[in-house]
mmCIF file of C-alpha atoms in Angstrom:
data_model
loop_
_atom_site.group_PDB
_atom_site.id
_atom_site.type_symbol
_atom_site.label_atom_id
_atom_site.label_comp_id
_atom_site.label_asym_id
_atom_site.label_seq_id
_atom_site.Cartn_x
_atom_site.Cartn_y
_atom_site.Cartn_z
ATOM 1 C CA UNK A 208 -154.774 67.167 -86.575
ATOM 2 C CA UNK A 209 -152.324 69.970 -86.147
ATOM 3 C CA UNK A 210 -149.696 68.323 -83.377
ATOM 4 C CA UNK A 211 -147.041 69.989 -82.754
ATOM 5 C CA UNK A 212 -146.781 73.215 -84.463
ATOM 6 C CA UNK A 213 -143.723 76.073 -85.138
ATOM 7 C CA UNK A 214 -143.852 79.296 -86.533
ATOM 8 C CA UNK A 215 -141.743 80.886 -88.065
ATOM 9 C CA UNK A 216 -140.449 77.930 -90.559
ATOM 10 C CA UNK A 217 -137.835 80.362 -91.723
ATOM 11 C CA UNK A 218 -135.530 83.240 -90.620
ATOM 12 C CA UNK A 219 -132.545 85.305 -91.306
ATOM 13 C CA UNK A 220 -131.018 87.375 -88.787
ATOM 14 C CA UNK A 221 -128.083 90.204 -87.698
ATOM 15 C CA UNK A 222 -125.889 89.120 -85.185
ATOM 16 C CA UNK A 223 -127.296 91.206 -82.074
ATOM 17 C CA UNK A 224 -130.942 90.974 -83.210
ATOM 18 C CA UNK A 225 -133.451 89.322 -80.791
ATOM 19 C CA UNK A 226 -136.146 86.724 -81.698
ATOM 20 C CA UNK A 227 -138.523 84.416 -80.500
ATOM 21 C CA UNK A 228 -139.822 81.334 -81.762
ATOM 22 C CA UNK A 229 -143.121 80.227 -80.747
ATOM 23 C CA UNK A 230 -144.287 76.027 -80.058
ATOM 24 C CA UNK A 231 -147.589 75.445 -80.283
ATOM 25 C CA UNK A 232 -149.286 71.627 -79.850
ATOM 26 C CA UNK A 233 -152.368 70.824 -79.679
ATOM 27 C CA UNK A 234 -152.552 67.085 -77.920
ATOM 28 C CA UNK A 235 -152.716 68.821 -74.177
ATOM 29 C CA UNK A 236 -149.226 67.214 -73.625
ATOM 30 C CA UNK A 237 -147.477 68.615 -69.922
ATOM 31 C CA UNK A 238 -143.693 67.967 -71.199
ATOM 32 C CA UNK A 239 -142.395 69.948 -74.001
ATOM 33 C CA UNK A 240 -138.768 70.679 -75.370
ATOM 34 C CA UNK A 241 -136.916 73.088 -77.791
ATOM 35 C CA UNK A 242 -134.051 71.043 -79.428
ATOM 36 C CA UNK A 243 -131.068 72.622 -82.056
ATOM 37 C CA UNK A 244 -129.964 69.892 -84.682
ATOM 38 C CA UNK A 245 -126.547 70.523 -85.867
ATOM 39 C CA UNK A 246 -124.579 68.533 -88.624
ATOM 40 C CA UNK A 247 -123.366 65.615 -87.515
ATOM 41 C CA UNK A 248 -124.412 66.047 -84.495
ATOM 42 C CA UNK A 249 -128.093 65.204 -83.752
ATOM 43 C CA UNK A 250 -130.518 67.062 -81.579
ATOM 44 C CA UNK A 251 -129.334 68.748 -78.228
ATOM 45 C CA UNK A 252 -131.852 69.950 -75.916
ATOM 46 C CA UNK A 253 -131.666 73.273 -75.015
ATOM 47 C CA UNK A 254 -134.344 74.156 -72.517
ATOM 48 C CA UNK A 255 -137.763 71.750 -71.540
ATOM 49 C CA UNK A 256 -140.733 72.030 -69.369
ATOM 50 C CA UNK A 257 -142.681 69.988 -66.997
ATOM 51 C CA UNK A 258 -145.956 72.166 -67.002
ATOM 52 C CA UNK A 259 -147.293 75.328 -67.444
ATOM 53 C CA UNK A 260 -145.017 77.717 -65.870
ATOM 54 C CA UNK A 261 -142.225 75.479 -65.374
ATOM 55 C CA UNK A 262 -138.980 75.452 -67.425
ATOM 56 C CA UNK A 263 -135.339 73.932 -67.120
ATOM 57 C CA UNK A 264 -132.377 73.466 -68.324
ATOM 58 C CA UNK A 265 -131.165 71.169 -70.794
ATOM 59 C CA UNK A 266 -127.490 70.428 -72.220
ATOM 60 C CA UNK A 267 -126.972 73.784 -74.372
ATOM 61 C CA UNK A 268 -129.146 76.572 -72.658
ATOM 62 C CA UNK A 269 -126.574 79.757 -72.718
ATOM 63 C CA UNK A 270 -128.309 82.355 -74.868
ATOM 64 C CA UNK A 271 -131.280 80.916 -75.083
ATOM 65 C CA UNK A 272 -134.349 82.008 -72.326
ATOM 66 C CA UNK A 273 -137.758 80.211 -72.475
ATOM 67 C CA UNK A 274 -141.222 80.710 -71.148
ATOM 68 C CA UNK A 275 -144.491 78.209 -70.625
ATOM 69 C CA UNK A 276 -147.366 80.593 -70.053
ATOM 70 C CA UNK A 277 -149.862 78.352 -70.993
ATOM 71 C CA UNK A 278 -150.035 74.548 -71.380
ATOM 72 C CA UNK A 279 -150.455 74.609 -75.428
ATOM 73 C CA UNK A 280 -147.208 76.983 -75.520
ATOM 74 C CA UNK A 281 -143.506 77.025 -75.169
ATOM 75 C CA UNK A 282 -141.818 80.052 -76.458
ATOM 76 C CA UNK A 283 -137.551 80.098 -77.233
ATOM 77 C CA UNK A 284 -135.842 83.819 -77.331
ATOM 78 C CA UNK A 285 -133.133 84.752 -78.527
ATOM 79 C CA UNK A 286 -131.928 88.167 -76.840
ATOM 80 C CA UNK A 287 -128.924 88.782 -79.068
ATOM 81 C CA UNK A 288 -128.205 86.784 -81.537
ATOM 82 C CA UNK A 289 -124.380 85.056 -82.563
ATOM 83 C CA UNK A 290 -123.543 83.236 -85.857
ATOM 84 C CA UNK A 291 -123.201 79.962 -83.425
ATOM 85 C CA UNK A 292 -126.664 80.215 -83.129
ATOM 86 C CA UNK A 293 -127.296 79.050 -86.707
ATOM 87 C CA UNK A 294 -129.146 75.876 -86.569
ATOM 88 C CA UNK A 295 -132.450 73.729 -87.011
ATOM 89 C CA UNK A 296 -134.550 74.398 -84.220
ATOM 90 C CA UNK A 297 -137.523 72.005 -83.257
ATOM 91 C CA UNK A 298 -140.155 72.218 -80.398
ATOM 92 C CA UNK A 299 -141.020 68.273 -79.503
ATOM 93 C CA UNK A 300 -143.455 67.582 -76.762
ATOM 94 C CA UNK A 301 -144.842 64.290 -74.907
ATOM 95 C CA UNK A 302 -147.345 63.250 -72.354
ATOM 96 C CA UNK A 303 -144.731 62.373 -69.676
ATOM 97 C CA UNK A 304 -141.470 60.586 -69.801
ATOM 98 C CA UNK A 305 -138.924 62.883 -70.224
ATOM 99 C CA UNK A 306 -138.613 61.518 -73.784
ATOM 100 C CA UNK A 307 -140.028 63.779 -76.385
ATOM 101 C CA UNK A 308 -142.591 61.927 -79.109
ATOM 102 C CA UNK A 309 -144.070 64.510 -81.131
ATOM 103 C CA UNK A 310 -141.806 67.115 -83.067
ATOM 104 C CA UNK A 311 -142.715 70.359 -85.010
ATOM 105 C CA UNK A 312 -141.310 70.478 -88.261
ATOM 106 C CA UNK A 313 -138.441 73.231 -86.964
ATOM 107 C CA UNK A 314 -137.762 76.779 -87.460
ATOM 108 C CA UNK A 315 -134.422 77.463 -89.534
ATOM 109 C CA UNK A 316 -132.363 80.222 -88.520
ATOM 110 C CA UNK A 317 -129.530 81.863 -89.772
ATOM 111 C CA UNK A 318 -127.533 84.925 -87.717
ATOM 112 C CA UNK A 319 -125.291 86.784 -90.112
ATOM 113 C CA UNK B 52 -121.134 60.238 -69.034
ATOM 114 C CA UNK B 53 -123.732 58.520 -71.372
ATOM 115 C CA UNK B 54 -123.308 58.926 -75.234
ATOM 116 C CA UNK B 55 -124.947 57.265 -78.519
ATOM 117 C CA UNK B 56 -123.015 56.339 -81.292
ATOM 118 C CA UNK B 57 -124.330 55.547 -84.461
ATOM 119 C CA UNK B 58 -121.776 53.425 -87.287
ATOM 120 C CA UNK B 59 -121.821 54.628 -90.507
ATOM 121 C CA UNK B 60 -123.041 58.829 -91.227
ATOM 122 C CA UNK B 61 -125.150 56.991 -94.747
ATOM 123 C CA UNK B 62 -125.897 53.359 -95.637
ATOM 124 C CA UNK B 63 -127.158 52.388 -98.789
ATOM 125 C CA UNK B 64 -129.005 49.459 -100.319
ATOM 126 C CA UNK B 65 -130.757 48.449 -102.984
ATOM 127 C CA UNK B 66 -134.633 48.490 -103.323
ATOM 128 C CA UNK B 67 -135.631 45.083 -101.553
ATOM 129 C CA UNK B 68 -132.577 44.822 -99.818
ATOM 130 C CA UNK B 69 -131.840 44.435 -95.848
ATOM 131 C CA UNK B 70 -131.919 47.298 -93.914
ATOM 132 C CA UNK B 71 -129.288 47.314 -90.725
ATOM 133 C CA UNK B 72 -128.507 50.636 -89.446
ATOM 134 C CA UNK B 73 -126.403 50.475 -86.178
ATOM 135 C CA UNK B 74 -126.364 52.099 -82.905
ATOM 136 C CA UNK B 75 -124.277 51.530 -79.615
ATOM 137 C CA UNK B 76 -124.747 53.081 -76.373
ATOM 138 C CA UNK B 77 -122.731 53.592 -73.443
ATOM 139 C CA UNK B 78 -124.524 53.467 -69.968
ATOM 140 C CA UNK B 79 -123.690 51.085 -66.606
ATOM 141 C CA UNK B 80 -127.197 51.395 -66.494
ATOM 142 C CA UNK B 81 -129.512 49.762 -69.649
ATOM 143 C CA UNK B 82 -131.464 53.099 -70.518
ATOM 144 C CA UNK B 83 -134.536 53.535 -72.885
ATOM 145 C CA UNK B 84 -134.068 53.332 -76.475
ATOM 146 C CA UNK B 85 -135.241 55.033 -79.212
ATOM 147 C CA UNK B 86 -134.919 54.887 -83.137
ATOM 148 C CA UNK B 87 -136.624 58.051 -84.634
ATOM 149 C CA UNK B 88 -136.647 58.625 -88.681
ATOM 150 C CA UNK B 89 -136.570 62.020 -90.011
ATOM 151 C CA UNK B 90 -138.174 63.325 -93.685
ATOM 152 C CA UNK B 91 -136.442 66.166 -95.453
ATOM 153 C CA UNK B 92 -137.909 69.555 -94.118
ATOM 154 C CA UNK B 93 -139.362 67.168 -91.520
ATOM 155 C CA UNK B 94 -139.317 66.641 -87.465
ATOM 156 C CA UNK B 95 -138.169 63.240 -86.710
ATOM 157 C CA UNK B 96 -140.908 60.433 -86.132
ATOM 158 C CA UNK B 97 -140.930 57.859 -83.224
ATOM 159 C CA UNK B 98 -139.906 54.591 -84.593
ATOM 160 C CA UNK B 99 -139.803 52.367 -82.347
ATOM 161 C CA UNK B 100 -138.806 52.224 -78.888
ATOM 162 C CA UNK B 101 -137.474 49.972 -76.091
ATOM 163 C CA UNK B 102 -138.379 50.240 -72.250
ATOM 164 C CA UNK B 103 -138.246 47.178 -70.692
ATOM 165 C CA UNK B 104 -139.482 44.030 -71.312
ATOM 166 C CA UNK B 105 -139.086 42.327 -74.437
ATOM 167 C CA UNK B 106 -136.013 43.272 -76.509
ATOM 168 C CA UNK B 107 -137.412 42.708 -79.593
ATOM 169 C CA UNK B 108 -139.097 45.513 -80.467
ATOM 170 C CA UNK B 109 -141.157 45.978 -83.784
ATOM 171 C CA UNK B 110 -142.310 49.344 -84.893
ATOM 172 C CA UNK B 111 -144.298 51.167 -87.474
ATOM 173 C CA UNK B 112 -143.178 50.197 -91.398
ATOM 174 C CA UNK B 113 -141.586 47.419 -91.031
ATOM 175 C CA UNK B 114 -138.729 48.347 -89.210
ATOM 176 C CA UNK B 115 -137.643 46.353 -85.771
ATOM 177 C CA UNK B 116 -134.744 46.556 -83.544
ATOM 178 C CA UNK B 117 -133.200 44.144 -81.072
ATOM 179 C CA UNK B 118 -131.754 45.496 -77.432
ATOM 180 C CA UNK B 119 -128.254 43.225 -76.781
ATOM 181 C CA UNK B 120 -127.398 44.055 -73.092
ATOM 182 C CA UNK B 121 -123.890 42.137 -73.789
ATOM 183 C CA UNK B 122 -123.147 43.994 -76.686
ATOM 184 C CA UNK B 123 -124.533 47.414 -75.723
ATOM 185 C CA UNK B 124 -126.357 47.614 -79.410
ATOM 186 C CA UNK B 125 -130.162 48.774 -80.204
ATOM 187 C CA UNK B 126 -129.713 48.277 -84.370
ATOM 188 C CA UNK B 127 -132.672 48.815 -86.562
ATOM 189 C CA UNK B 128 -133.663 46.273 -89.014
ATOM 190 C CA UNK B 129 -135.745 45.836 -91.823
ATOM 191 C CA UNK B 130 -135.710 43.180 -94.043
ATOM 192 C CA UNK B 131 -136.586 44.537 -97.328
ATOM 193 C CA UNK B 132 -136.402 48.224 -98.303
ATOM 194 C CA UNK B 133 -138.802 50.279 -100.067
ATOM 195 C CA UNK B 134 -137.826 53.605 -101.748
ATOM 196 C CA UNK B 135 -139.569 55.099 -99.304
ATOM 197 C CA UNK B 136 -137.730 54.172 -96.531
ATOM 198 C CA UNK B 137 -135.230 56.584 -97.926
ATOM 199 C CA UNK B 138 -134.623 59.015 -94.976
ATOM 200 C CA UNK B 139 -132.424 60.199 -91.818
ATOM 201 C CA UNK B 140 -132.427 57.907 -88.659
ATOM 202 C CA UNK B 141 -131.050 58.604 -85.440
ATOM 203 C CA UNK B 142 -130.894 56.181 -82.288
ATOM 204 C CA UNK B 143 -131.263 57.656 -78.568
ATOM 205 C CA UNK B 144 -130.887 56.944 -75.437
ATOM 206 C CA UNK B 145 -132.515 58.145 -72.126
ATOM 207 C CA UNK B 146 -132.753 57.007 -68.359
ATOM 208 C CA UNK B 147 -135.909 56.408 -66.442
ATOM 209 C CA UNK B 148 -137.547 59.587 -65.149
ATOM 210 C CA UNK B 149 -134.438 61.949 -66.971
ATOM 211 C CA UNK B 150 -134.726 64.416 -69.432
ATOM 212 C CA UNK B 151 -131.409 63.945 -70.816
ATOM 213 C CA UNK B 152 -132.559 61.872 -73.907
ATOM 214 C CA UNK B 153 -129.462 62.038 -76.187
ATOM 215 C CA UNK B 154 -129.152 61.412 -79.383
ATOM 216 C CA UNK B 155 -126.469 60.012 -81.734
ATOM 217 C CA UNK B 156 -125.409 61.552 -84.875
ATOM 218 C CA UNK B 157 -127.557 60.167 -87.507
ATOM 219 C CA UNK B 158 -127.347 57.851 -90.184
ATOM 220 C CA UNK B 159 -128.619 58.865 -93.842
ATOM 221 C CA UNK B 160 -130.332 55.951 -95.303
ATOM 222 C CA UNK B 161 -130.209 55.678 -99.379
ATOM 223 C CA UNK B 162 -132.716 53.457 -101.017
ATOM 224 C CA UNK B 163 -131.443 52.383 -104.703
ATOM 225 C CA UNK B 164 -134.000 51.150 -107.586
#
């Protein structure tokens, strides 16, 4: 009973370095998301998706690109890394709604 | 613009004690709530969660939390902690068909023996 599943847990990067972090779930949900969680300031969603092949916006998306090549997966990349970019990063995803249910256990990044 | 506030970054109580963690929302329109808890090294958990309907809402260990319309509040209950309660919990707020589920800042819940 995997759910919702993120790999890598950790990573250190340069500033300028590229990445991608891979969401996997399992529970053949359509709606997934890639949140950052900041100190203090809870979770803001950086990019979501609808369906396979669809992806939008959320409230922080510059730097960030996504892609939703198949249903299971929702990939975030990095193209060049900044120190602002240092955060908690968690993949949630849901059957519908628009309001996530099931969460990864998030990737932690740090850009040097 | 709607935001989530949350009163109070840590609470603590005593093993057996009340639980009341706060949140306030700001919205013309009453949105969905959420409560979510979060482990250490953890994603956060669905609490509980209000749509419509009721505003009561009970959810899983224990906790509950009560919409007020007139006071703009969604605060999570619970009347007696356990150690294991002993976590981070943050409210949120969404609108009906949105994606712009936002969440407040978190409060750090200590359980004392």
């Amino acid at each position: 009973n995997a759910g919702v599943t993120q790999t890598p847990k950790f990573r250190v990067l340069k500033t300028g370095q590229s990445m991608t972090l891979l969401c996997a779930q399992d529970m053949n949900h359509e709606y997934m998301y890639w949140y950052r969680q900041d100190p203090g300031m809870g979770l803001r969603l950086i990019h979501y998706s609808v369906g396979e092949g669809t992806t939008a916006k959320g409230e922080v998306p510059d730097g960030y690109n996504v892609s939703r090549l198949k249903k299971q997966n929702f990939l975030l990349g990095l193209e060049s890394a900044a120190p602002s970019q240092t955060s908690v990063y968690f993949c949630a995803s849901s059957p519908g709604g628009g309001q996530p249910q099931h969460f990864g256990d998030g990737t932690r990044l740090s850009i040097l | 613009a709607q935001s989530v506030t949350q009163l109070g970054s840590h609470v603590s109580v005593s093993e057996g004690a009340l639980v009341l963690l706060r949140c306030n929302y700001s919205s013309s329109v009453p949105p969905y709530l959420f409560w979510y808890v979060q482990y250490p090294n953890q994603g956060l958990q669905l609490l509980l969660k209000y749509t419509t309907g009721a505003t009561l809402v009970k959810g899983i260990n224990g906790f509950e939390a009560e919409f007020k319309k007139s006071e703009t509040s969604f605060h999570l209950t619970k009347p007696s902690a356990h150690m294991s309660d002993a976590a981070e919990y943050f409210c949120a707020a969404g609108n009906t068909g949105g994606f712009k589920t936002i969440f407040g800042a978190g409060t750090r819940l200590f359980v004392k023996a």
